[in-house]
Amino acid sequence: AQSVTQLDSQVPVFEEAPVELRCNYSSSVSVYLFWYVQYPNQGLQLLLKYLSGSTLVESINGFEAEFNKSQTSFHLRKPSVHISDTAEYFCAVSVAPAGGSYIPTFGRGTSLIVHP
Amino acid sequence: DTGVSQDPRHKITKRGQNVTFRCDPISEHNRLYWYRQTLGQGPEFLTYFQNEAQLEKSRLLSDRFSAERPKGSFSTLEIQRTEQGDSAMYLCASSPGDEQYFGPGTRLTVT
């Protein structure tokens, strides 16, 4: 079975500073990796995903994550954060789907708090 | 808005009562998932439907929990004889493939 570790429960940062949210996974087979974001009082939304191909994936709002197979990591980065990036971020891992079902295992989440 | 909707958004019940939650997925999505989320944790998978067929259930899903998806459209999650440990946010998600679209959740409080 796969597992996900998000090492930081909370990451405070000042606006316009860079940020990295760490995610490590454990799996004995090939994985698919996801980052979801949950803004205050909203449902989870997919931020970005890695299924195959280029190991660097980007979101439309400036976040990127790099799949590192040797380090079993999928860290999320942004070079300059905004106040509006304040949210809970969840890393998730899924193994190759059986019968078409991607059933992800989620990490505990990292609360990104952006200060003015 | 054609996103995933859940009803009710909040439910307070007394221990031992039965509760039922409803999820309306995005209409063209054939896959539907239920999760449970407690404070400080990520969502934990409960069960998965492809169309009307329940294809996978977590060991977290005790025999007090039952889920249905008649006609492959909306889904219901019922908890019988609720316990205080059932207090959590219950999330529903639908999917056309690898990406999941989550509803706002139903917060259950068992007193």
PDB file of C-alpha atoms in Angstrom, chain A residues 1-67:
ATOM      1  CA  ALA A   1       0.000   0.000   0.000  1.00  0.00           C
ATOM      2  CA  GLN A   2       1.122   3.532  -0.663  1.00  0.00           C
ATOM      3  CA  SER A   3       1.571   6.298   1.893  1.00  0.00           C
ATOM      4  CA  VAL A   4       2.218  10.032   1.867  1.00  0.00           C
ATOM      5  CA  THR A   5       4.149  12.176   4.318  1.00  0.00           C
ATOM      6  CA  GLN A   6       3.804  15.919   4.437  1.00  0.00           C
ATOM      7  CA  LEU A   7       6.572  16.937   6.758  1.00  0.00           C
ATOM      8  CA  ASP A   8       5.291  20.388   7.662  1.00  0.00           C
ATOM      9  CA  SER A   9       1.878  20.896   9.213  1.00  0.00           C
ATOM     10  CA  GLN A  10       2.180  24.674   8.924  1.00  0.00           C
ATOM     11  CA  VAL A  11       4.347  26.956   6.805  1.00  0.00           C
ATOM     12  CA  PRO A  12       4.245  30.684   7.561  1.00  0.00           C
ATOM     13  CA  VAL A  13       5.774  32.969   4.944  1.00  0.00           C
ATOM     14  CA  PHE A  14       5.725  36.640   4.005  1.00  0.00           C
ATOM     15  CA  GLU A  15       4.097  37.844   0.839  1.00  0.00           C
ATOM     16  CA  GLU A  16       6.334  37.760  -2.246  1.00  0.00           C
ATOM     17  CA  ALA A  17       8.716  35.288  -0.611  1.00  0.00           C
ATOM     18  CA  PRO A  18       9.377  31.861  -2.154  1.00  0.00           C
ATOM     19  CA  VAL A  19       7.849  28.776  -0.587  1.00  0.00           C
ATOM     20  CA  GLU A  20       8.321  25.013  -0.729  1.00  0.00           C
ATOM     21  CA  LEU A  21       5.813  22.531   0.661  1.00  0.00           C
ATOM     22  CA  ARG A  22       7.340  19.102   1.071  1.00  0.00           C
ATOM     23  CA  CYS A  23       5.777  15.792   0.145  1.00  0.00           C
ATOM     24  CA  ASN A  24       7.330  12.354   0.253  1.00  0.00           C
ATOM     25  CA  TYR A  25       5.620   9.133  -0.700  1.00  0.00           C
ATOM     26  CA  SER A  26       6.147   5.444  -0.290  1.00  0.00           C
ATOM     27  CA  SER A  27       5.092   2.868  -2.862  1.00  0.00           C
ATOM     28  CA  SER A  28       6.457  -0.333  -4.318  1.00  0.00           C
ATOM     29  CA  VAL A  29       4.965   0.355  -7.757  1.00  0.00           C
ATOM     30  CA  SER A  30       4.691   3.265 -10.154  1.00  0.00           C
ATOM     31  CA  VAL A  31       2.665   6.153  -8.813  1.00  0.00           C
ATOM     32  CA  TYR A  32       0.597   9.088  -9.906  1.00  0.00           C
ATOM     33  CA  LEU A  33       0.976  12.225  -7.805  1.00  0.00           C
ATOM     34  CA  PHE A  34      -1.358  15.107  -7.093  1.00  0.00           C
ATOM     35  CA  TRP A  35      -1.478  18.346  -5.163  1.00  0.00           C
ATOM     36  CA  TYR A  36      -4.887  19.577  -4.057  1.00  0.00           C
ATOM     37  CA  VAL A  37      -5.624  22.941  -2.459  1.00  0.00           C
ATOM     38  CA  GLN A  38      -8.421  23.820  -0.066  1.00  0.00           C
ATOM     39  CA  TYR A  39      -9.132  27.518   0.355  1.00  0.00           C
ATOM     40  CA  PRO A  40     -10.987  28.611   3.504  1.00  0.00           C
ATOM     41  CA  ASN A  41     -14.605  27.413   3.474  1.00  0.00           C
ATOM     42  CA  GLN A  42     -14.241  25.765   0.075  1.00  0.00           C
ATOM     43  CA  GLY A  43     -13.908  22.203  -1.219  1.00  0.00           C
ATOM     44  CA  LEU A  44     -10.640  20.642  -2.370  1.00  0.00           C
ATOM     45  CA  GLN A  45      -9.500  21.584  -5.865  1.00  0.00           C
ATOM     46  CA  LEU A  46      -6.829  19.946  -7.985  1.00  0.00           C
ATOM     47  CA  LEU A  47      -3.770  22.186  -8.227  1.00  0.00           C
ATOM     48  CA  LEU A  48      -1.535  20.015 -10.388  1.00  0.00           C
ATOM     49  CA  LYS A  49      -0.781  16.397 -11.182  1.00  0.00           C
ATOM     50  CA  TYR A  50       1.950  14.106 -12.434  1.00  0.00           C
ATOM     51  CA  LEU A  51       0.892  11.053 -14.394  1.00  0.00           C
ATOM     52  CA  SER A  52       3.797  10.540 -16.794  1.00  0.00           C
ATOM     53  CA  GLY A  53       6.169  12.448 -19.061  1.00  0.00           C
ATOM     54  CA  SER A  54       7.938  15.570 -17.884  1.00  0.00           C
ATOM     55  CA  THR A  55       8.770  15.382 -14.202  1.00  0.00           C
ATOM     56  CA  LEU A  56       8.165  19.112 -13.749  1.00  0.00           C
ATOM     57  CA  VAL A  57       4.498  20.068 -13.730  1.00  0.00           C
ATOM     58  CA  GLU A  58       3.007  23.525 -13.382  1.00  0.00           C
ATOM     59  CA  SER A  59      -0.297  25.031 -12.331  1.00  0.00           C
ATOM     60  CA  ILE A  60      -2.002  28.049 -13.843  1.00  0.00           C
ATOM     61  CA  ASN A  61      -1.371  30.185 -10.747  1.00  0.00           C
ATOM     62  CA  GLY A  62       2.405  29.880 -10.594  1.00  0.00           C
ATOM     63  CA  PHE A  63       2.915  26.747  -8.520  1.00  0.00           C
ATOM     64  CA  GLU A  64       5.125  23.936  -9.754  1.00  0.00           C
ATOM     65  CA  ALA A  65       6.089  20.503  -8.492  1.00  0.00           C
ATOM     66  CA  GLU A  66       8.814  18.121  -9.530  1.00  0.00           C
ATOM     67  CA  PHE A  67       8.531  14.360  -9.400  1.00  0.00           C
TER      68      PHE A  67
END
